Amino acid sequence: MAEDPYEVGRGGSRAFWADSVADAIEERDPDEPIVIKGGVSPSGVPHIGHFNEIMRGYYVAEALRDRGHEVRQVFTADDKDRLRAVPRQLADLDWNVVGLGEVDAGALGRNLGKPYTDIPDPFGCCDSYGAHFTTLLRKSAELVGVDVEFVSNTELYADGEFEAVTRRVLERADRARDVLSEYQNKVDDDYVPFLPQCAECGKITEGVTAVDLDAGEVEYVCEDVEAGDQTIEGCGHEGTATLRDGKLPWRFEWPGQWEILGVDFEPFGKDHAEGSWPSGEDVAENVLDIQPPVPMVYEWFTLDGEPLSSSSGNVITVDEVLDILEPEVFKYFFVKDPRKQRDFSVENVDQLVDEFDRFERRYFEEVEASEDDAELAERAYPMVVDEPREQRVRIPYTFAAVLGMTDDPEQREQIARKEGHIPDDAPEWAVEQALARVERAQEWASLTNNEFNYELKRAEMPDVFFDDATAAALDELADFIAEGHDGETIQSEIYETAKRNDIDISEFFSAGYRLLFDDTEGPQLGTFIAKLDQEFVVERFRRNK
């Protein structure tokens, strides 16, 4: 009996969950290389939910490597699965997400029921739809610097890697039926745990009529298959298939992968924990006579409060994330406890960046931290960055968004230095990396259309004219800002200044927006002003520059 997947990685004396998982793996005294696996069936647009499978394994692999173990991290593309439904969206190899009307959707619709690797790539750039999906996942891993070995199920079958496992399952078909019947109601006395591929139409079918293990063949009829709320029609062809010309049902295939690849640890989402994992464990122990790997359940992500879903189109890709975040910040997101549901909020991504910056400062002992927080930073931070470098510089994310309101790189650096966000002795590489955050924060402002998505007229003051009362009020407000106050206090003072000078409040706010943006509206003025460099704001409100 394997470990409880809900308990692996939980508790104990470890601050970092990956170390707790590594402890559980070491307790088994596995042969080396230790194999860490993830996997997914191609479907729609690869998104950060799919990436969970890679990153959870990555941290466990790194924890084991730190202890001197040789580790192999693999990721299986379950690409011999049949296409059951046409996705609503796809992504090209440049990560442009498109609707089916923009590609050869017929390549999918005409091929329902066939393996992903037998379906033409709708974009015409890869060998198959399955290869296209896997290429995107591989590129995702490369973008964040995670070295993963991708393994195609289709190739494992074609190379005969699955043949011994398939033969053993069919030899023990009665036992396989008894085990599977505990988890699926449709299993009857005629059930055969093998899905041949029709030689006539190419679809994966369930109509096995006879098994000849001496010949290593099965006879079949290509019959209709139920796929969710629709029926995939078979062609009626009667034929014979070898054990390579088809596949195991997934509940047998998953444990089969454990044996073929020698898997020691595999994380999986909570959807698998309730049905697939118990059946996989049962099949491994009572049909294949192998020990299942150390398991771990992780919670799903949500995106801005809604479930990630390729079918509904609520997705964000790794490439899109890296437009607004440094890779190390994104990798930090997966450092958090995998058993707690996490929301990836694009709108509030500045909070994630701030959290990462504090995490980084804890590693370099620049801020006080609890014993657990300090240990977590010590263990996980070197796995998050390419190389820990104490002289690195981080510009606060929202201030970087403010800097993004001007296009002049020299001015950005000058302002950041003036406000103390770039030290005088910062090396050139650190300055370059720090300012790279500006482009990402600017993209975030544009993507969310937030308070930073304005063009700040910093180079020269807009051509504006104010009456005497408004001019006097602006001078008063400038004096108040020069004293140094937070955004909420400045916001209140804007109202009070307008009242004291008998100026319409909306017109006074408009005056501020005209000075800063040459516009009559903008973000909450007081809060925004507090994020700008004080000298600039004071001089601008005094109409000096």
Coordinates of C-alpha atoms in Angstrom, one line a residue:
M1 CA 0.0 0.0 0.0
A2 CA 1.5 3.3 -1.1
E3 CA 1.5 6.5 1.1
D4 CA -1.6 8.6 1.5
P5 CA -1.3 11.2 -1.4
Y6 CA -3.0 13.8 0.8
E7 CA -0.3 13.4 3.5
V8 CA 2.9 13.2 1.5
G9 CA 4.7 16.5 1.7
R10 CA 2.6 17.7 4.6
G11 CA 3.8 18.4 8.2
G12 CA 7.0 17.1 9.7
S13 CA 9.9 19.3 10.6
R14 CA 10.5 20.6 7.0
A15 CA 9.6 24.2 6.0
F16 CA 9.6 23.3 2.3
W17 CA 7.1 20.7 1.1
A18 CA 9.5 19.4 -1.5
D19 CA 11.9 18.3 1.2
S20 CA 9.1 16.4 2.9
V21 CA 8.4 14.6 -0.3
A22 CA 12.1 13.9 -0.8
D23 CA 12.1 12.3 2.7
A24 CA 9.2 10.0 1.7
I25 CA 11.1 8.9 -1.5
E26 CA 14.3 8.3 0.4
E27 CA 12.6 6.1 2.9
R28 CA 12.0 3.6 0.1
D29 CA 15.7 3.5 -0.7
P30 CA 15.1 3.7 -4.5
D31 CA 17.5 2.7 -7.2
E32 CA 19.1 5.5 -9.1
P33 CA 18.4 7.5 -11.1
I34 CA 15.3 8.4 -9.1
V35 CA 12.5 9.0 -11.6
I36 CA 10.1 11.9 -11.1
K37 CA 7.1 11.9 -13.5
G38 CA 4.3 14.1 -14.6
G39 CA 1.9 13.8 -17.5
V40 CA -1.0 15.2 -19.4
S41 CA -3.2 14.4 -22.3
P42 CA -3.2 17.0 -25.1
S43 CA -6.2 19.3 -24.9
G44 CA -6.7 22.8 -26.2
V45 CA -4.2 25.4 -25.0
P46 CA -1.4 24.4 -22.6
H47 CA -1.8 26.7 -19.6
I48 CA -0.3 27.2 -16.2
G49 CA -2.5 24.5 -14.7
H50 CA -0.8 21.9 -17.0
F51 CA 2.5 23.4 -15.8
N52 CA 1.7 22.3 -12.3
E53 CA 2.7 18.8 -13.4
I54 CA 6.1 20.0 -14.3
M55 CA 6.9 22.4 -11.5
R56 CA 5.8 20.2 -8.6
G57 CA 8.1 17.5 -9.9
Y58 CA 10.9 20.0 -10.5
Y59 CA 11.2 21.1 -6.9
V60 CA 11.2 17.5 -5.6
A61 CA 13.9 16.6 -8.2
E62 CA 16.0 19.6 -7.1
A63 CA 15.6 18.7 -3.4
L64 CA 16.8 15.2 -4.2
R65 CA 19.7 16.5 -6.3
D66 CA 20.8 18.7 -3.3
R67 CA 21.1 15.5 -1.4
G68 CA 23.5 13.9 -3.9
H69 CA 21.0 11.8 -5.8
E70 CA 20.9 11.3 -9.6
V71 CA 17.4 12.3 -10.7
R72 CA 15.5 11.9 -14.0
Q73 CA 12.5 14.1 -14.5
V74 CA 10.2 12.9 -17.2
F75 CA 6.9 14.2 -18.5
T76 CA 4.6 11.8 -20.5
A77 CA 2.5 13.2 -23.3
D78 CA -0.5 10.8 -23.3
D79 CA -0.8 11.4 -27.0
K80 CA -2.1 8.0 -28.0
D81 CA -5.4 9.0 -26.3
R82 CA -8.3 9.5 -28.6
L83 CA -9.5 13.1 -29.4
R84 CA -12.9 13.1 -27.6
A85 CA -14.0 16.7 -28.4
V86 CA -12.9 19.7 -30.4
P87 CA -11.5 22.4 -28.2
R88 CA -12.7 26.0 -28.5
Q89 CA -9.2 27.5 -28.6
L90 CA -5.7 26.6 -29.7
A91 CA -2.4 28.3 -29.6
D92 CA 0.2 28.6 -32.3
L93 CA 3.9 28.1 -31.6
D94 CA 4.3 31.8 -30.9
W95 CA 1.6 31.5 -28.2
N96 CA -1.0 33.4 -30.1
V97 CA -4.3 32.0 -28.8
V98 CA -6.9 31.7 -31.6
G99 CA -10.4 30.4 -32.1
L100 CA -11.2 27.5 -34.4
G101 CA -12.3 29.9 -37.1
E102 CA -8.7 31.0 -37.6
V103 CA -7.2 27.5 -38.2
D104 CA -8.0 24.3 -40.0
A105 CA -10.6 23.2 -37.5
G106 CA -11.7 20.5 -39.8
A107 CA -8.5 18.7 -39.1
L108 CA -9.8 18.1 -35.7
G109 CA -13.5 17.7 -36.4
R110 CA -12.9 15.0 -39.0
N111 CA -10.6 13.0 -36.7
L112 CA -12.6 12.6 -33.5
G113 CA -11.8 9.2 -32.0
K114 CA -8.3 9.1 -33.4
P115 CA -5.0 9.4 -31.4
Y116 CA -3.7 12.9 -31.0
T117 CA -0.6 11.9 -32.9
D118 CA -2.6 10.7 -35.9
I119 CA -4.4 14.0 -36.3
P120 CA -3.0 16.7 -38.6
D121 CA -1.7 19.8 -36.9
P122 CA -4.3 22.5 -37.4
F123 CA -1.5 25.1 -37.9
G124 CA 0.4 22.9 -40.3
C125 CA 3.7 23.3 -38.5
C126 CA 4.2 20.1 -36.5
D127 CA 3.9 16.4 -37.3
S128 CA 0.5 16.2 -35.6
Y129 CA -1.9 17.9 -33.2
G130 CA -0.3 15.9 -30.4
A131 CA 3.2 17.0 -31.3
H132 CA 2.1 20.6 -31.5
F133 CA 0.7 20.5 -28.0
T134 CA 3.8 18.8 -26.6
T135 CA 6.0 21.3 -28.4
L136 CA 4.3 24.1 -26.5
L137 CA 4.7 22.4 -23.2
R138 CA 8.4 21.8 -23.9
K139 CA 8.8 25.5 -24.8
S140 CA 7.1 26.4 -21.6
A141 CA 9.7 24.5 -19.6
E142 CA 12.5 26.0 -21.5
L143 CA 11.2 29.5 -20.9
V144 CA 11.5 29.1 -17.1
G145 CA 14.7 27.0 -17.3
V146 CA 13.4 23.6 -16.2
D147 CA 15.1 20.6 -17.8
V148 CA 12.4 18.0 -18.4
E149 CA 12.6 14.9 -20.6
F150 CA 9.4 14.6 -22.7
V151 CA 8.2 11.1 -23.5
S152 CA 5.5 10.2 -26.1
N153 CA 3.1 7.4 -25.2
T154 CA 2.6 6.9 -29.0
E155 CA 6.4 6.2 -29.3
L156 CA 6.4 3.9 -26.3
Y157 CA 3.7 1.8 -27.9
A158 CA 5.4 1.8 -31.4
D159 CA 8.7 0.8 -29.9
G160 CA 7.2 -2.1 -28.0
E161 CA 7.8 -0.7 -24.6
F162 CA 4.2 -1.3 -23.6
E163 CA 4.0 -4.8 -25.1
A164 CA 5.1 -6.7 -22.0
V165 CA 2.8 -4.7 -19.7
T166 CA -0.1 -5.1 -22.1
R167 CA 0.4 -8.8 -22.4
R168 CA 0.4 -9.2 -18.6
V169 CA -2.8 -7.2 -18.2
L170 CA -4.5 -9.4 -20.9
E171 CA -3.2 -12.6 -19.3
R172 CA -4.8 -11.5 -16.1
A173 CA -7.9 -10.1 -17.7
D174 CA -10.2 -11.7 -15.0
R175 CA -8.2 -10.0 -12.3
A176 CA -8.1 -6.8 -14.2
R177 CA -11.9 -6.8 -14.6
D178 CA -12.4 -7.5 -10.9
V179 CA -10.1 -4.6 -9.9
L180 CA -11.6 -2.1 -12.4
S181 CA -15.2 -3.0 -11.5
E182 CA -14.6 -1.5 -8.1
Y183 CA -14.1 1.9 -9.8
Q184 CA -16.2 1.7 -13.0
N185 CA -19.8 0.5 -13.4
K186 CA -19.6 -0.4 -17.1
V187 CA -17.1 -3.2 -16.5
D188 CA -18.9 -6.6 -17.3
D189 CA -17.8 -10.1 -18.0
D190 CA -17.1 -9.3 -21.6
Y191 CA -14.8 -6.4 -20.8
V192 CA -11.3 -6.6 -22.4
P193 CA -8.7 -4.2 -21.1
F194 CA -7.3 -3.2 -24.5
L195 CA -8.3 -0.6 -27.1
P196 CA -7.3 -1.6 -30.6
Q197 CA -6.9 1.1 -33.3
C198 CA -9.0 0.4 -36.4
A199 CA -6.9 -0.3 -39.4
E200 CA -9.6 1.1 -41.7
C201 CA -10.6 4.5 -40.1
G202 CA -7.8 5.0 -37.5
K203 CA -10.1 5.4 -34.5
I204 CA -9.5 3.9 -31.1
T205 CA -12.3 1.4 -30.5
E206 CA -13.5 -0.8 -27.7
G207 CA -15.0 -3.6 -29.7
V208 CA -12.6 -6.5 -28.9
T209 CA -14.1 -9.8 -29.9
A210 CA -11.2 -12.2 -29.3
V211 CA -7.7 -12.3 -27.8
D212 CA -4.9 -14.6 -29.0
L213 CA -1.9 -14.0 -26.7
D214 CA 0.2 -16.7 -28.5
A215 CA 0.0 -14.6 -31.6
G216 CA 0.0 -11.3 -29.7
E217 CA -3.2 -10.2 -31.5
V218 CA -6.7 -9.2 -30.8
E219 CA -9.7 -9.3 -33.1
Y220 CA -12.1 -6.4 -33.1
V221 CA -15.1 -4.6 -34.6
C222 CA -14.8 -0.9 -35.0
E223 CA -18.0 0.2 -33.1
D224 CA -19.4 3.4 -31.8
V225 CA -17.8 4.9 -28.7
E226 CA -19.5 7.2 -26.1
A227 CA -17.5 10.3 -25.5
G228 CA -19.1 12.5 -22.9
D229 CA -22.5 13.7 -24.2
Q230 CA -21.7 12.6 -27.8
T231 CA -21.1 9.4 -29.8
I232 CA -18.1 8.9 -31.9
E233 CA -19.2 6.6 -34.7
G234 CA -17.2 3.6 -35.6
C235 CA -16.8 2.4 -39.2
G236 CA -17.9 -1.2 -38.6
H237 CA -14.6 -2.6 -39.9
E238 CA -13.7 -6.1 -38.6
G239 CA -10.0 -6.7 -38.2
T240 CA -7.0 -7.9 -36.3
A241 CA -4.6 -5.7 -34.3
T242 CA -1.3 -6.5 -32.7
L243 CA -0.6 -5.4 -29.1
R244 CA 1.3 -2.4 -30.6
D245 CA -1.7 -1.4 -32.7
G246 CA -3.8 0.0 -29.9
K247 CA -3.4 1.0 -26.3
L248 CA -4.4 0.1 -22.7
P249 CA -7.3 1.9 -21.2
W250 CA -6.0 4.9 -19.2
R251 CA -6.5 3.3 -15.8
F252 CA -4.2 0.5 -16.8
E253 CA -1.9 2.7 -18.9
W254 CA -1.0 5.0 -16.0
P255 CA 0.4 2.1 -13.8
G256 CA 2.0 0.7 -16.9
Q257 CA 4.0 3.9 -17.3
W258 CA 5.2 3.6 -13.7
E259 CA 6.6 0.2 -14.5
I260 CA 8.1 1.0 -17.9
L261 CA 9.7 4.3 -16.7
G262 CA 10.6 3.1 -13.2
V263 CA 8.7 6.0 -11.6
D264 CA 9.4 6.7 -8.0
F265 CA 7.3 9.8 -7.5
E266 CA 4.3 11.4 -9.3
P267 CA 2.2 14.4 -8.3
F268 CA -1.3 14.7 -9.6
G269 CA -4.4 17.0 -9.3
K270 CA -7.1 16.4 -6.8
D271 CA -9.4 15.1 -9.7
H272 CA -7.2 12.1 -9.9
A273 CA -6.9 11.6 -6.2
E274 CA -10.5 10.4 -5.8
G275 CA -10.7 7.8 -8.5
S276 CA -7.7 7.4 -10.8
W277 CA -5.1 7.1 -8.0
P278 CA -6.9 4.5 -6.0
S279 CA -7.6 2.4 -9.1
G280 CA -4.0 2.9 -10.3
E281 CA -2.6 1.8 -7.0
D282 CA -4.9 -1.2 -7.0
V283 CA -3.9 -2.1 -10.6
A284 CA -0.2 -1.7 -9.8
E285 CA -0.3 -3.9 -6.8
N286 CA -2.9 -6.5 -7.8
V287 CA -2.6 -6.8 -11.6
L288 CA 1.0 -5.7 -12.4
D289 CA 2.6 -6.8 -9.1
I290 CA 4.6 -3.6 -8.8
Q291 CA 4.8 -1.0 -6.1
P292 CA 3.1 2.3 -7.1
P293 CA 5.3 5.5 -6.8
V294 CA 5.2 7.9 -3.9
P295 CA 2.1 10.1 -4.7
M296 CA 1.2 13.7 -3.9
V297 CA -2.0 15.6 -4.4
Y298 CA -1.9 19.2 -5.5
E299 CA -4.8 21.7 -5.6
W300 CA -5.9 23.3 -8.8
F301 CA -5.2 26.9 -9.7
T302 CA -7.9 29.4 -10.5
L303 CA -7.4 32.4 -12.8
D304 CA -8.8 35.6 -11.4
G305 CA -11.1 33.6 -9.3
E306 CA -12.5 31.3 -12.0
P307 CA -11.4 27.7 -12.8
L308 CA -8.7 27.3 -15.4
S309 CA -10.3 25.7 -18.4
S310 CA -9.2 25.1 -22.0
S311 CA -12.7 24.3 -23.0
S312 CA -14.2 27.6 -21.7
G313 CA -11.2 29.7 -22.8
N314 CA -10.3 30.8 -19.3
V315 CA -6.6 30.2 -19.6
I316 CA -3.3 32.0 -19.3
T317 CA -0.1 30.5 -20.9
V318 CA 3.4 30.5 -19.5
D319 CA 4.4 32.8 -22.3
E320 CA 1.7 35.3 -21.3
V321 CA 2.7 35.1 -17.7
L322 CA 6.4 35.9 -18.6
D323 CA 5.2 39.0 -20.4
I324 CA 4.4 40.4 -17.0
L325 CA 6.6 38.5 -14.5
E326 CA 10.2 37.5 -14.3
P327 CA 10.7 33.7 -14.6
E328 CA 11.9 33.5 -11.0
V329 CA 8.7 35.2 -9.7
F330 CA 6.6 32.7 -11.6
K331 CA 8.7 29.8 -10.3
Y332 CA 8.2 31.2 -6.8
F333 CA 4.4 30.8 -7.3
F334 CA 4.9 27.0 -7.2
V335 CA 7.0 27.1 -4.1
K336 CA 3.8 27.6 -2.1
D337 CA 2.0 24.7 -0.4
P338 CA 0.6 22.6 -3.2
R339 CA -2.3 21.5 -1.1
K340 CA -3.8 25.0 -0.9
Q341 CA -5.8 26.3 -3.8
R342 CA -4.1 29.3 -5.3
D343 CA -5.6 32.0 -7.4
F344 CA -3.4 33.5 -10.1
S345 CA -4.7 37.0 -10.3
V346 CA -3.4 39.0 -13.3
E347 CA -5.0 42.1 -11.8
N348 CA -3.2 41.7 -8.5
V349 CA 0.1 40.3 -9.8
D350 CA 1.9 43.2 -8.1
Q351 CA 1.1 41.5 -4.8
L352 CA 2.8 38.3 -6.0
V353 CA 5.9 40.2 -7.0
D354 CA 6.0 42.0 -3.7
E355 CA 5.8 38.7 -1.9
F356 CA 8.6 37.3 -4.0
D357 CA 10.8 40.3 -3.3
R358 CA 10.3 39.7 0.5
F359 CA 11.1 36.0 0.0
E360 CA 14.3 37.0 -1.8
R361 CA 15.3 39.5 1.0
R362 CA 14.8 36.8 3.6
Y363 CA 17.3 34.6 1.8
F364 CA 19.9 37.3 1.9
E365 CA 18.9 38.0 5.6
E366 CA 18.0 41.6 4.7
V367 CA 14.7 41.4 6.7
E368 CA 13.7 39.6 9.8
A369 CA 11.8 36.4 9.3
S370 CA 10.3 33.5 11.3
E371 CA 12.3 30.3 11.6
D372 CA 10.1 28.6 9.1
D373 CA 10.1 31.5 6.6
A374 CA 13.9 31.7 6.8
E375 CA 14.3 28.0 6.3
L376 CA 11.9 28.0 3.3
A377 CA 13.9 30.9 1.7
E378 CA 17.2 29.1 2.3
R379 CA 16.0 25.9 0.7
A380 CA 13.8 27.1 -2.1
Y381 CA 15.4 30.4 -3.3
P382 CA 18.4 28.8 -5.0
M383 CA 16.0 26.6 -6.9
V384 CA 14.0 29.6 -8.1
V385 CA 16.8 31.7 -9.5
D386 CA 19.6 30.8 -11.9
E387 CA 22.2 32.0 -9.4
P388 CA 21.8 33.7 -6.0
R389 CA 23.5 37.1 -6.4
E390 CA 23.5 39.4 -3.4
Q391 CA 24.0 42.5 -5.5
R392 CA 20.8 42.0 -7.4
V393 CA 18.4 45.0 -7.5
R394 CA 14.6 44.9 -7.5
I395 CA 12.5 47.9 -8.3
P396 CA 9.1 47.7 -6.6
Y397 CA 6.6 46.5 -9.2
T398 CA 4.2 49.3 -9.0
F399 CA 7.0 51.9 -9.1
A400 CA 8.3 50.0 -12.2
A401 CA 4.8 50.5 -13.7
V402 CA 5.1 54.2 -13.0
L403 CA 8.5 54.3 -14.7
G404 CA 6.8 52.5 -17.6
M405 CA 4.7 55.7 -18.2
T406 CA 7.8 57.2 -19.8
D407 CA 9.6 55.6 -22.8
D408 CA 13.0 57.1 -22.1
P409 CA 15.3 54.4 -20.7
E410 CA 17.8 56.9 -19.4
Q411 CA 15.1 58.9 -17.6
R412 CA 13.7 55.7 -16.1
E413 CA 17.1 54.8 -14.6
Q414 CA 17.7 58.4 -13.4
I415 CA 14.4 58.4 -11.6
A416 CA 14.9 55.0 -10.1
R417 CA 18.3 56.1 -8.8
K418 CA 17.0 59.4 -7.5
E419 CA 14.3 57.6 -5.5
G420 CA 16.8 55.1 -4.0
H421 CA 15.7 52.0 -5.9
I422 CA 19.0 51.6 -7.6
P423 CA 22.1 52.0 -5.4
D424 CA 25.0 54.0 -6.6
D425 CA 27.3 51.0 -6.4
A426 CA 24.9 48.6 -8.3
P427 CA 26.8 46.7 -11.0
E428 CA 25.7 47.1 -14.6
W429 CA 24.1 43.6 -14.8
A430 CA 22.0 44.4 -11.7
V431 CA 20.8 47.7 -13.2
E432 CA 19.9 46.1 -16.5
Q433 CA 17.9 43.3 -14.8
A434 CA 16.2 45.8 -12.5
L435 CA 15.0 48.0 -15.3
A436 CA 13.8 44.9 -17.3
R437 CA 11.0 44.8 -14.7
V438 CA 9.7 48.1 -16.1
E439 CA 8.7 46.5 -19.4
R440 CA 6.8 43.7 -17.7
A441 CA 5.1 46.1 -15.4
Q442 CA 4.2 48.3 -18.3
E443 CA 2.7 45.3 -20.1
W444 CA 0.7 44.5 -16.9
A445 CA -0.7 48.0 -16.8
S446 CA -1.8 47.7 -20.4
L447 CA -3.2 44.2 -20.0
T448 CA -5.3 45.2 -17.0
N449 CA -5.9 48.8 -18.1
N450 CA -5.2 49.8 -14.5
E451 CA -4.2 53.1 -12.9
F452 CA -0.7 52.9 -14.5
N453 CA -2.0 52.6 -18.0
Y454 CA -1.5 56.3 -18.8
E455 CA 1.2 58.3 -20.5
L456 CA 2.9 60.5 -17.9
K457 CA 3.9 63.8 -19.5
R458 CA 7.2 63.9 -17.7
A459 CA 9.5 65.4 -20.4
E460 CA 7.6 68.7 -20.6
M461 CA 4.7 70.2 -18.9
P462 CA 1.4 70.2 -20.9
D463 CA 0.3 73.6 -22.3
V464 CA -2.3 74.5 -19.6
F465 CA -3.7 77.6 -18.1
F466 CA -5.5 78.0 -14.7
D467 CA -7.3 80.8 -13.1
D468 CA -5.9 82.5 -10.0
A469 CA -7.9 80.4 -7.5
T470 CA -6.9 77.1 -9.1
A471 CA -3.3 78.2 -9.4
A472 CA -3.2 79.2 -5.7
A473 CA -4.8 75.8 -4.7
L474 CA -2.2 73.9 -6.8
D475 CA 0.6 75.8 -5.0
E476 CA -0.9 74.9 -1.6
L477 CA -1.2 71.2 -2.6
A478 CA 2.4 71.2 -3.8
D479 CA 3.5 72.5 -0.4
F480 CA 1.6 69.8 1.3
I481 CA 3.0 67.1 -0.9
A482 CA 6.5 68.4 -0.3
E483 CA 6.0 67.6 3.4
G484 CA 5.8 63.9 2.7
H485 CA 2.5 62.1 3.1
D486 CA 1.0 58.8 2.1
G487 CA -1.5 58.5 -0.8
E488 CA -4.7 58.4 1.3
T489 CA -3.7 61.5 3.2
I490 CA -2.9 63.3 -0.1
Q491 CA -6.2 62.2 -1.5
S492 CA -8.0 63.8 1.5
E493 CA -6.0 67.0 1.2
I494 CA -7.0 67.4 -2.5
Y495 CA -10.6 67.6 -1.4
E496 CA -9.8 70.0 1.5
T497 CA -7.7 72.2 -0.7
A498 CA -10.5 72.5 -3.2
K499 CA -13.0 73.4 -0.5
R500 CA -10.7 76.1 1.1
N501 CA -10.2 77.7 -2.3
D502 CA -13.9 77.5 -3.3
I503 CA -13.1 75.4 -6.3
D504 CA -15.3 72.7 -7.8
I505 CA -13.8 69.4 -6.6
S506 CA -14.1 67.6 -10.0
E507 CA -12.4 70.6 -11.7
F508 CA -9.6 70.5 -9.2
F509 CA -9.0 66.8 -9.9
S510 CA -9.1 67.6 -13.6
A511 CA -6.4 70.2 -13.1
G512 CA -4.1 67.6 -11.6
Y513 CA -4.8 65.2 -14.4
R514 CA -4.0 67.8 -17.0
L515 CA -0.7 68.6 -15.4
L516 CA 0.3 65.0 -15.2
F517 CA -1.3 63.4 -18.3
D518 CA -2.6 66.3 -20.4
D519 CA -6.0 64.6 -19.9
T520 CA -9.1 65.4 -17.8
E521 CA -9.3 62.0 -16.0
G522 CA -7.0 59.4 -14.6
P523 CA -6.3 57.1 -11.6
Q524 CA -7.1 58.0 -8.0
L525 CA -5.0 61.1 -7.9
G526 CA -3.7 61.1 -4.3
T527 CA -2.8 57.4 -4.3
F528 CA -1.1 57.8 -7.7
I529 CA 0.9 60.9 -6.7
A530 CA 2.3 59.1 -3.7
K531 CA 3.8 56.5 -6.1
L532 CA 5.7 59.1 -8.1
D533 CA 9.0 60.7 -7.2
Q534 CA 8.1 63.6 -4.9
E535 CA 10.3 66.3 -6.4
F536 CA 8.8 65.8 -9.9
V537 CA 5.2 66.1 -8.5
V538 CA 6.0 69.2 -6.4
E539 CA 7.6 71.0 -9.3
R540 CA 4.9 70.0 -11.7
F541 CA 2.1 71.2 -9.4
R542 CA 4.0 74.5 -9.0
R543 CA 4.1 74.6 -12.8
N544 CA 7.8 74.9 -12.9
K545 CA 8.6 72.0 -15.2

